[in-house]
mmCIF file of C-alpha atoms and ligand atoms in Angstrom:
data_model
loop_
_atom_site.group_PDB
_atom_site.id
_atom_site.type_symbol
_atom_site.label_atom_id
_atom_site.label_comp_id
_atom_site.label_asym_id
_atom_site.label_seq_id
_atom_site.Cartn_x
_atom_site.Cartn_y
_atom_site.Cartn_z
ATOM 1 C CA MET A 1 -12.234 -24.610 7.529
ATOM 2 C CA VAL A 2 -9.552 -22.152 6.553
ATOM 3 C CA THR A 3 -10.478 -19.017 4.595
ATOM 4 C CA ILE A 4 -8.118 -18.093 1.792
ATOM 5 C CA ILE A 5 -8.407 -14.311 1.525
ATOM 6 C CA ASP A 6 -8.765 -13.479 -2.162
ATOM 7 C CA GLY A 7 -7.084 -10.111 -2.704
ATOM 8 C CA LYS A 8 -7.474 -10.346 -6.446
ATOM 9 C CA LYS A 9 -11.259 -10.526 -6.140
ATOM 10 C CA ILE A 10 -11.520 -7.787 -3.491
ATOM 11 C CA SER A 11 -9.237 -5.496 -5.493
ATOM 12 C CA THR A 12 -11.429 -6.005 -8.571
ATOM 13 C CA ASP A 13 -14.560 -5.300 -6.484
ATOM 14 C CA ILE A 14 -13.003 -2.046 -5.259
ATOM 15 C CA LYS A 15 -11.931 -1.000 -8.751
ATOM 16 C CA ASP A 16 -15.432 -1.769 -10.063
ATOM 17 C CA GLU A 17 -16.968 0.406 -7.317
ATOM 18 C CA LEU A 18 -14.519 3.185 -8.190
ATOM 19 C CA LYS A 19 -15.434 2.898 -11.878
ATOM 20 C CA GLU A 20 -19.004 3.878 -10.961
ATOM 21 C CA GLN A 21 -17.780 6.821 -8.921
ATOM 22 C CA VAL A 22 -15.553 7.995 -11.783
ATOM 23 C CA ILE A 23 -18.551 7.948 -14.146
ATOM 24 C CA LYS A 24 -20.422 10.220 -11.693
ATOM 25 C CA LEU A 25 -17.418 12.557 -11.389
ATOM 26 C CA LYS A 26 -17.119 12.794 -15.167
ATOM 27 C CA GLU A 27 -20.810 13.778 -15.341
ATOM 28 C CA LYS A 28 -19.769 16.744 -13.199
ATOM 29 C CA ASN A 29 -16.882 17.460 -15.587
ATOM 30 C CA ILE A 30 -14.253 16.194 -13.179
ATOM 31 C CA GLU A 31 -11.859 13.718 -14.776
ATOM 32 C CA PRO A 32 -9.654 12.160 -12.068
ATOM 33 C CA CYS A 33 -6.029 12.454 -13.141
ATOM 34 C CA LEU A 34 -2.924 10.802 -11.704
ATOM 35 C CA CYS A 35 0.622 11.804 -12.656
ATOM 36 C CA VAL A 36 3.198 9.049 -12.221
ATOM 37 C CA ILE A 37 6.838 10.091 -12.249
ATOM 38 C CA GLN A 38 9.619 7.556 -12.753
ATOM 39 C CA VAL A 39 13.268 8.616 -12.679
ATOM 40 C CA GLY A 40 15.685 6.175 -14.292
ATOM 41 C CA ASN A 41 14.734 2.704 -15.433
ATOM 42 C CA ASP A 42 14.798 0.349 -12.473
ATOM 43 C CA PRO A 43 13.101 -2.755 -13.970
ATOM 44 C CA ALA A 44 10.881 -3.423 -10.929
ATOM 45 C CA SER A 45 9.716 0.223 -10.954
ATOM 46 C CA THR A 46 8.917 -0.025 -14.658
ATOM 47 C CA ILE A 47 6.612 -2.993 -13.961
ATOM 48 C CA TYR A 48 4.925 -1.219 -11.020
ATOM 49 C CA VAL A 49 4.390 1.921 -13.098
ATOM 50 C CA ARG A 50 2.941 -0.096 -15.975
ATOM 51 C CA ASN A 51 0.509 -1.820 -13.588
ATOM 52 C CA LYS A 52 -0.558 1.536 -12.130
ATOM 53 C CA LYS A 53 -1.263 2.838 -15.635
ATOM 54 C CA LYS A 54 -3.311 -0.266 -16.462
ATOM 55 C CA ALA A 55 -5.364 0.104 -13.264
ATOM 56 C CA CYS A 56 -6.046 3.768 -14.110
ATOM 57 C CA GLU A 57 -7.330 2.729 -17.539
ATOM 58 C CA TYR A 58 -9.583 0.098 -15.949
ATOM 59 C CA VAL A 59 -11.102 2.541 -13.463
ATOM 60 C CA GLY A 60 -11.358 5.433 -15.936
ATOM 61 C CA ILE A 61 -8.719 7.629 -14.330
ATOM 62 C CA LYS A 62 -6.527 9.645 -16.676
ATOM 63 C CA SER A 63 -2.867 8.843 -16.111
ATOM 64 C CA ILE A 64 0.072 10.928 -17.240
ATOM 65 C CA ALA A 65 3.454 9.193 -17.164
ATOM 66 C CA TYR A 66 6.697 11.134 -16.778
ATOM 67 C CA GLU A 67 9.630 8.899 -17.643
ATOM 68 C CA LEU A 68 12.676 10.939 -16.704
ATOM 69 C CA GLY A 69 16.299 10.020 -17.348
ATOM 70 C CA GLU A 70 18.596 8.742 -14.595
ATOM 71 C CA GLU A 71 20.572 12.027 -14.825
ATOM 72 C CA THR A 72 17.536 14.179 -13.878
ATOM 73 C CA THR A 73 18.544 16.641 -11.153
ATOM 74 C CA GLN A 74 16.797 17.207 -7.866
ATOM 75 C CA GLU A 75 15.925 20.719 -9.028
ATOM 76 C CA GLN A 76 14.370 19.509 -12.285
ATOM 77 C CA LEU A 77 12.262 17.001 -10.363
ATOM 78 C CA MET A 78 11.247 19.678 -7.835
ATOM 79 C CA ASP A 79 10.236 21.991 -10.706
ATOM 80 C CA LEU A 80 8.037 19.286 -12.220
ATOM 81 C CA ILE A 81 6.364 18.558 -8.852
ATOM 82 C CA ASN A 82 5.721 22.255 -8.287
ATOM 83 C CA GLU A 83 4.174 22.558 -11.738
ATOM 84 C CA LEU A 84 1.904 19.557 -11.070
ATOM 85 C CA ASN A 85 1.014 20.847 -7.581
ATOM 86 C CA ASN A 86 -0.336 23.984 -9.256
ATOM 87 C CA ARG A 87 -2.305 22.275 -12.004
ATOM 88 C CA LYS A 88 -6.047 22.180 -11.270
ATOM 89 C CA ASP A 89 -6.583 19.227 -13.636
ATOM 90 C CA VAL A 90 -4.080 17.026 -11.725
ATOM 91 C CA HIS A 91 -5.470 15.307 -8.618
ATOM 92 C CA GLY A 92 -2.734 12.847 -7.670
ATOM 93 C CA ILE A 93 1.067 12.917 -7.892
ATOM 94 C CA LEU A 94 3.106 9.765 -7.384
ATOM 95 C CA VAL A 95 6.886 9.651 -7.538
ATOM 96 C CA GLN A 96 7.928 6.031 -7.951
ATOM 97 C CA LEU A 97 10.532 4.962 -5.396
ATOM 98 C CA PRO A 98 13.409 4.240 -5.151
ATOM 99 C CA LEU A 99 14.919 7.375 -6.697
ATOM 100 C CA PRO A 100 18.520 7.489 -7.977
ATOM 101 C CA GLY A 101 21.063 8.053 -5.188
ATOM 102 C CA HIS A 102 21.792 11.711 -6.030
ATOM 103 C CA ILE A 103 18.179 12.696 -5.330
ATOM 104 C CA ASP A 104 16.982 13.311 -1.767
ATOM 105 C CA GLU A 105 13.832 11.168 -1.507
ATOM 106 C CA GLU A 106 12.614 12.822 1.673
ATOM 107 C CA LYS A 107 12.761 16.319 0.149
ATOM 108 C CA ILE A 108 10.926 15.096 -2.949
ATOM 109 C CA ILE A 109 8.144 13.499 -0.911
ATOM 110 C CA ARG A 110 7.816 16.708 1.129
ATOM 111 C CA ALA A 111 7.505 18.741 -2.074
ATOM 112 C CA ILE A 112 4.313 16.948 -3.131
ATOM 113 C CA SER A 113 1.225 18.847 -2.021
ATOM 114 C CA PRO A 114 -0.495 16.832 0.776
ATOM 115 C CA GLU A 115 -3.773 17.309 -1.178
ATOM 116 C CA LYS A 116 -2.255 15.296 -4.052
ATOM 117 C CA ASP A 117 -0.189 12.836 -1.997
ATOM 118 C CA VAL A 118 -2.027 9.698 -3.135
ATOM 119 C CA ASP A 119 0.802 7.465 -1.855
ATOM 120 C CA GLY A 120 0.228 8.819 1.669
ATOM 121 C CA PHE A 121 3.980 9.222 2.212
ATOM 122 C CA HIS A 122 4.088 12.959 3.020
ATOM 123 C CA PRO A 123 4.867 13.710 6.691
ATOM 124 C CA GLU A 124 1.579 15.615 6.882
ATOM 125 C CA SER A 125 -0.365 12.554 5.673
ATOM 126 C CA VAL A 126 1.495 10.342 8.159
ATOM 127 C CA GLY A 127 0.856 12.855 10.963
ATOM 128 C CA ARG A 128 -2.836 13.090 10.112
ATOM 129 C CA LEU A 129 -3.171 9.313 10.270
ATOM 130 C CA SER A 130 -1.464 9.190 13.650
ATOM 131 C CA ILE A 131 -3.819 11.769 15.199
ATOM 132 C CA GLY A 132 -6.961 10.444 13.530
ATOM 133 C CA GLN A 133 -7.481 13.271 11.034
ATOM 134 C CA LYS A 134 -8.616 12.783 7.468
ATOM 135 C CA GLY A 135 -5.814 12.377 4.937
ATOM 136 C CA PHE A 136 -4.305 9.971 2.461
ATOM 137 C CA ILE A 137 -3.274 6.608 3.848
ATOM 138 C CA SER A 138 -0.388 4.496 2.585
ATOM 139 C CA CYS A 139 -1.933 2.081 0.093
ATOM 140 C CA THR A 140 -0.682 -1.317 1.301
ATOM 141 C CA PRO A 141 -1.829 -0.987 4.938
ATOM 142 C CA ALA A 142 -5.100 0.589 3.763
ATOM 143 C CA GLY A 143 -5.537 -2.477 1.550
ATOM 144 C CA VAL A 144 -5.003 -4.830 4.496
ATOM 145 C CA ILE A 145 -7.810 -3.087 6.416
ATOM 146 C CA GLN A 146 -10.114 -3.509 3.412
ATOM 147 C CA LEU A 147 -9.320 -7.239 3.220
ATOM 148 C CA LEU A 148 -10.115 -7.721 6.913
ATOM 149 C CA LYS A 149 -13.339 -5.692 6.750
ATOM 150 C CA ARG A 150 -14.635 -7.198 3.540
ATOM 151 C CA TYR A 151 -14.084 -10.696 4.912
ATOM 152 C CA GLY A 152 -16.007 -9.742 8.050
ATOM 153 C CA ILE A 153 -12.986 -10.283 10.294
ATOM 154 C CA GLU A 154 -13.553 -8.434 13.541
ATOM 155 C CA ILE A 155 -10.682 -6.162 14.581
ATOM 156 C CA GLU A 156 -12.005 -4.394 17.669
ATOM 157 C CA GLY A 157 -10.503 -5.708 20.895
ATOM 158 C CA LYS A 158 -8.325 -8.244 19.089
ATOM 159 C CA GLU A 159 -4.622 -8.802 19.737
ATOM 160 C CA CYS A 160 -2.839 -7.648 16.608
ATOM 161 C CA VAL A 161 0.874 -8.259 16.163
ATOM 162 C CA ILE A 162 2.687 -6.545 13.295
ATOM 163 C CA VAL A 163 6.137 -7.776 12.290
ATOM 164 C CA GLY A 164 8.015 -4.943 10.574
ATOM 165 C CA ARG A 165 8.238 -1.222 11.311
ATOM 166 C CA SER A 166 8.744 0.411 7.914
ATOM 167 C CA ASN A 167 7.343 3.868 7.260
ATOM 168 C CA ILE A 168 5.311 2.536 4.334
ATOM 169 C CA VAL A 169 3.774 -0.595 5.908
ATOM 170 C CA GLY A 170 4.510 -1.440 9.555
ATOM 171 C CA LYS A 171 4.041 1.960 11.182
ATOM 172 C CA PRO A 172 0.899 3.065 9.284
ATOM 173 C CA MET A 173 -0.482 -0.476 9.736
ATOM 174 C CA ALA A 174 -0.114 -0.081 13.506
ATOM 175 C CA MET A 175 -1.911 3.286 13.406
ATOM 176 C CA LEU A 176 -4.757 1.832 11.338
ATOM 177 C CA MET A 177 -5.230 -1.192 13.592
ATOM 178 C CA LEU A 178 -5.247 1.131 16.613
ATOM 179 C CA ARG A 179 -7.884 3.252 14.895
ATOM 180 C CA GLU A 180 -9.937 0.053 14.508
ATOM 181 C CA ASN A 181 -9.557 -0.531 18.276
ATOM 182 C CA ALA A 182 -7.199 -3.510 18.148
ATOM 183 C CA THR A 183 -4.533 -3.976 20.819
ATOM 184 C CA VAL A 184 -1.379 -3.522 18.785
ATOM 185 C CA THR A 185 2.172 -4.804 19.217
ATOM 186 C CA VAL A 186 4.887 -3.933 16.702
ATOM 187 C CA CYS A 187 7.871 -6.294 16.388
ATOM 188 C CA HIS A 188 11.089 -5.730 14.448
ATOM 189 C CA SER A 189 14.572 -7.098 13.859
ATOM 190 C CA ARG A 190 15.670 -6.419 17.455
ATOM 191 C CA THR A 191 12.600 -7.952 19.091
ATOM 192 C CA ARG A 192 13.414 -10.680 21.581
ATOM 193 C CA ASN A 193 11.349 -13.868 21.763
ATOM 194 C CA LEU A 194 9.579 -13.169 18.482
ATOM 195 C CA PRO A 195 7.648 -16.496 18.341
ATOM 196 C CA GLU A 196 6.361 -15.922 21.867
ATOM 197 C CA ILE A 197 4.966 -12.512 20.899
ATOM 198 C CA THR A 198 3.587 -13.463 17.475
ATOM 199 C CA SER A 199 1.858 -16.479 19.058
ATOM 200 C CA ARG A 200 -0.319 -14.051 21.034
ATOM 201 C CA ALA A 201 -1.802 -12.598 17.856
ATOM 202 C CA ASP A 202 -5.423 -13.055 16.839
ATOM 203 C CA ILE A 203 -4.405 -11.099 13.747
ATOM 204 C CA LEU A 204 -0.763 -11.464 12.662
ATOM 205 C CA ILE A 205 0.441 -9.047 9.981
ATOM 206 C CA VAL A 206 3.865 -9.823 8.566
ATOM 207 C CA ALA A 207 5.921 -7.270 6.626
ATOM 208 C CA MET A 208 9.496 -8.198 7.527
ATOM 209 C CA GLY A 209 10.999 -8.898 4.111
ATOM 210 C CA LYS A 210 12.291 -12.399 4.873
ATOM 211 C CA PRO A 211 11.058 -15.216 2.629
ATOM 212 C CA ARG A 212 8.955 -17.900 4.397
ATOM 213 C CA PHE A 213 10.295 -16.844 7.805
ATOM 214 C CA ILE A 214 7.038 -17.265 9.712
ATOM 215 C CA THR A 215 6.400 -20.957 10.383
ATOM 216 C CA LYS A 216 3.722 -22.609 12.528
ATOM 217 C CA GLU A 217 5.766 -22.068 15.715
ATOM 218 C CA TYR A 218 5.041 -18.333 15.317
ATOM 219 C CA VAL A 219 1.285 -18.677 14.921
ATOM 220 C CA LYS A 220 -1.541 -19.119 17.435
ATOM 221 C CA PRO A 221 -4.112 -21.769 16.476
ATOM 222 C CA GLY A 222 -7.001 -20.078 14.656
ATOM 223 C CA ALA A 223 -5.122 -16.848 13.940
ATOM 224 C CA VAL A 224 -5.739 -14.652 10.907
ATOM 225 C CA VAL A 225 -2.434 -14.255 9.041
ATOM 226 C CA ILE A 226 -1.804 -11.397 6.625
ATOM 227 C CA ASP A 227 1.362 -11.740 4.561
ATOM 228 C CA VAL A 228 2.673 -8.498 3.060
ATOM 229 C CA GLY A 229 5.979 -9.991 1.848
ATOM 230 C CA ILE A 230 6.760 -10.872 -1.737
ATOM 231 C CA HIS A 231 9.860 -12.744 -2.890
ATOM 232 C CA ARG A 232 10.976 -15.243 -5.491
ATOM 233 C CA ASN A 233 12.019 -18.607 -4.071
ATOM 234 C CA GLU A 234 14.784 -20.905 -5.330
ATOM 235 C CA ASN A 235 12.460 -22.170 -8.100
ATOM 236 C CA ASN A 236 11.660 -18.608 -9.210
ATOM 237 C CA LYS A 237 8.140 -18.946 -7.763
ATOM 238 C CA LEU A 238 6.578 -16.106 -5.755
ATOM 239 C CA CYS A 239 6.373 -16.552 -1.991
ATOM 240 C CA GLY A 240 5.734 -14.368 1.028
ATOM 241 C CA ASP A 241 7.245 -13.784 4.469
ATOM 242 C CA VAL A 242 5.013 -16.582 5.753
ATOM 243 C CA ASP A 243 5.664 -20.267 5.101
ATOM 244 C CA TYR A 244 2.163 -20.804 3.734
ATOM 245 C CA ASP A 245 2.298 -24.611 3.513
ATOM 246 C CA ASP A 246 3.608 -24.881 7.061
ATOM 247 C CA VAL A 247 0.999 -22.623 8.716
ATOM 248 C CA ILE A 248 -2.053 -23.457 6.586
ATOM 249 C CA GLY A 249 -3.243 -26.227 8.923
ATOM 250 C CA LYS A 250 -3.148 -23.933 11.931
ATOM 251 C CA VAL A 251 -4.775 -20.659 10.808
ATOM 252 C CA SER A 252 -8.424 -19.613 10.396
ATOM 253 C CA ALA A 253 -7.698 -17.257 7.483
ATOM 254 C CA ILE A 254 -4.640 -16.328 5.437
ATOM 255 C CA THR A 255 -3.636 -14.209 2.451
ATOM 256 C CA PRO A 256 -1.816 -16.162 -0.275
ATOM 257 C CA VAL A 257 1.205 -14.825 -2.178
ATOM 258 C CA PRO A 258 0.566 -13.965 -4.953
ATOM 259 C CA GLY A 259 -3.086 -12.905 -4.945
ATOM 260 C CA GLY A 260 -3.415 -11.672 -1.362
ATOM 261 C CA VAL A 261 -2.220 -8.235 -0.252
ATOM 262 C CA GLY A 262 -0.353 -7.470 -3.516
ATOM 263 C CA PRO A 263 -3.311 -6.512 -5.731
ATOM 264 C CA MET A 264 -4.778 -4.366 -2.955
ATOM 265 C CA THR A 265 -2.000 -1.775 -3.061
ATOM 266 C CA ILE A 266 -2.923 -0.546 -6.530
ATOM 267 C CA ALA A 267 -6.660 -0.752 -5.791
ATOM 268 C CA MET A 268 -6.147 1.579 -2.808
ATOM 269 C CA LEU A 269 -4.009 3.910 -4.936
ATOM 270 C CA MET A 270 -6.991 4.149 -7.280
ATOM 271 C CA TYR A 271 -9.214 4.789 -4.256
ATOM 272 C CA ASN A 272 -6.946 7.637 -3.128
ATOM 273 C CA CYS A 273 -6.976 9.153 -6.626
ATOM 274 C CA VAL A 274 -10.772 9.117 -6.738
ATOM 275 C CA GLU A 275 -10.919 10.672 -3.241
ATOM 276 C CA ALA A 276 -8.490 13.384 -4.382
ATOM 277 C CA ALA A 277 -10.691 14.152 -7.385
ATOM 278 C CA LYS A 278 -13.861 14.142 -5.230
ATOM 279 C CA SER A 279 -12.429 16.900 -3.069
ATOM 280 C CA CYS A 280 -12.703 19.140 -6.181
ATOM 281 C CA GLU A 281 -16.488 18.629 -6.322
HETATM 282 N N1 GUN B 301 8.003 1.679 -4.830
HETATM 283 C C1 GUN B 301 7.561 0.477 -4.388
HETATM 284 N N2 GUN B 301 6.291 0.600 -3.939
HETATM 285 C C2 GUN B 301 5.943 1.891 -4.101
HETATM 286 C C3 GUN B 301 4.752 2.626 -3.823
HETATM 287 O O1 GUN B 301 3.745 2.123 -3.323
HETATM 288 N N3 GUN B 301 4.783 3.940 -4.138
HETATM 289 C C4 GUN B 301 5.868 4.528 -4.673
HETATM 290 N N4 GUN B 301 5.815 5.827 -4.933
HETATM 291 N N5 GUN B 301 6.988 3.888 -4.941
HETATM 292 C C5 GUN B 301 7.020 2.575 -4.656
#
């Protein structure tokens, strides 16, 4: 029987656990606080930011939204980040990406104090993850690990193939699976014989950004398939990088889209915010 991995339920479980932790922090006069900065009004970013605010409310985290105009300069944004870096009552700083073209994203990410980098995008956070030190971990790959663990899916010693090598998902995902003692292969757009490699995977994690690309020819019988993609198909319905209907008869477990990996990203952002606040205890 195939297991449909319910990311909505697991994300709610995590947020409920965090709620309890926030109550305890507040008893010690620590109110976790996340600042979310949006520059311009990209419609997708507006939805993401709104969902982050809602999750903060649910968990009991204070959220402060900075909605800055498209014309905001790099210097103005840097000044705001520096101010927030220095504020004792602010535990997390998140700059919603993408930023307008005239702003250097890399410099902005570097400006955020690693202690408040709840997105886990700062080079120091990435470096810490790669050498096994404590630090913030990019939320989507951290969410995938939670899904696997909470469904009791063993990782140690398993063949894990990751399709996609982005800084936000593929690369940190590889580091996390290594940390869990999987044997890890990372594939990308230049990989030759992709189906041959993905068919070796006990755990196949797909973050390639191509709608319904992964069909049953890419999947080993009994594999666990984690789909990080999210797209709208020709009927305006959400779908992932995996052709769910095609592979469903072949897998042992799979994340649906929507309701799989998606809700986990925000849950792990909340987790990072609570961890940031705890370090003030
Ligand atoms: N844009 C799309 N996803 C994300 C995210 O997880 N964090 C930030 N900062 N920007 C994003």
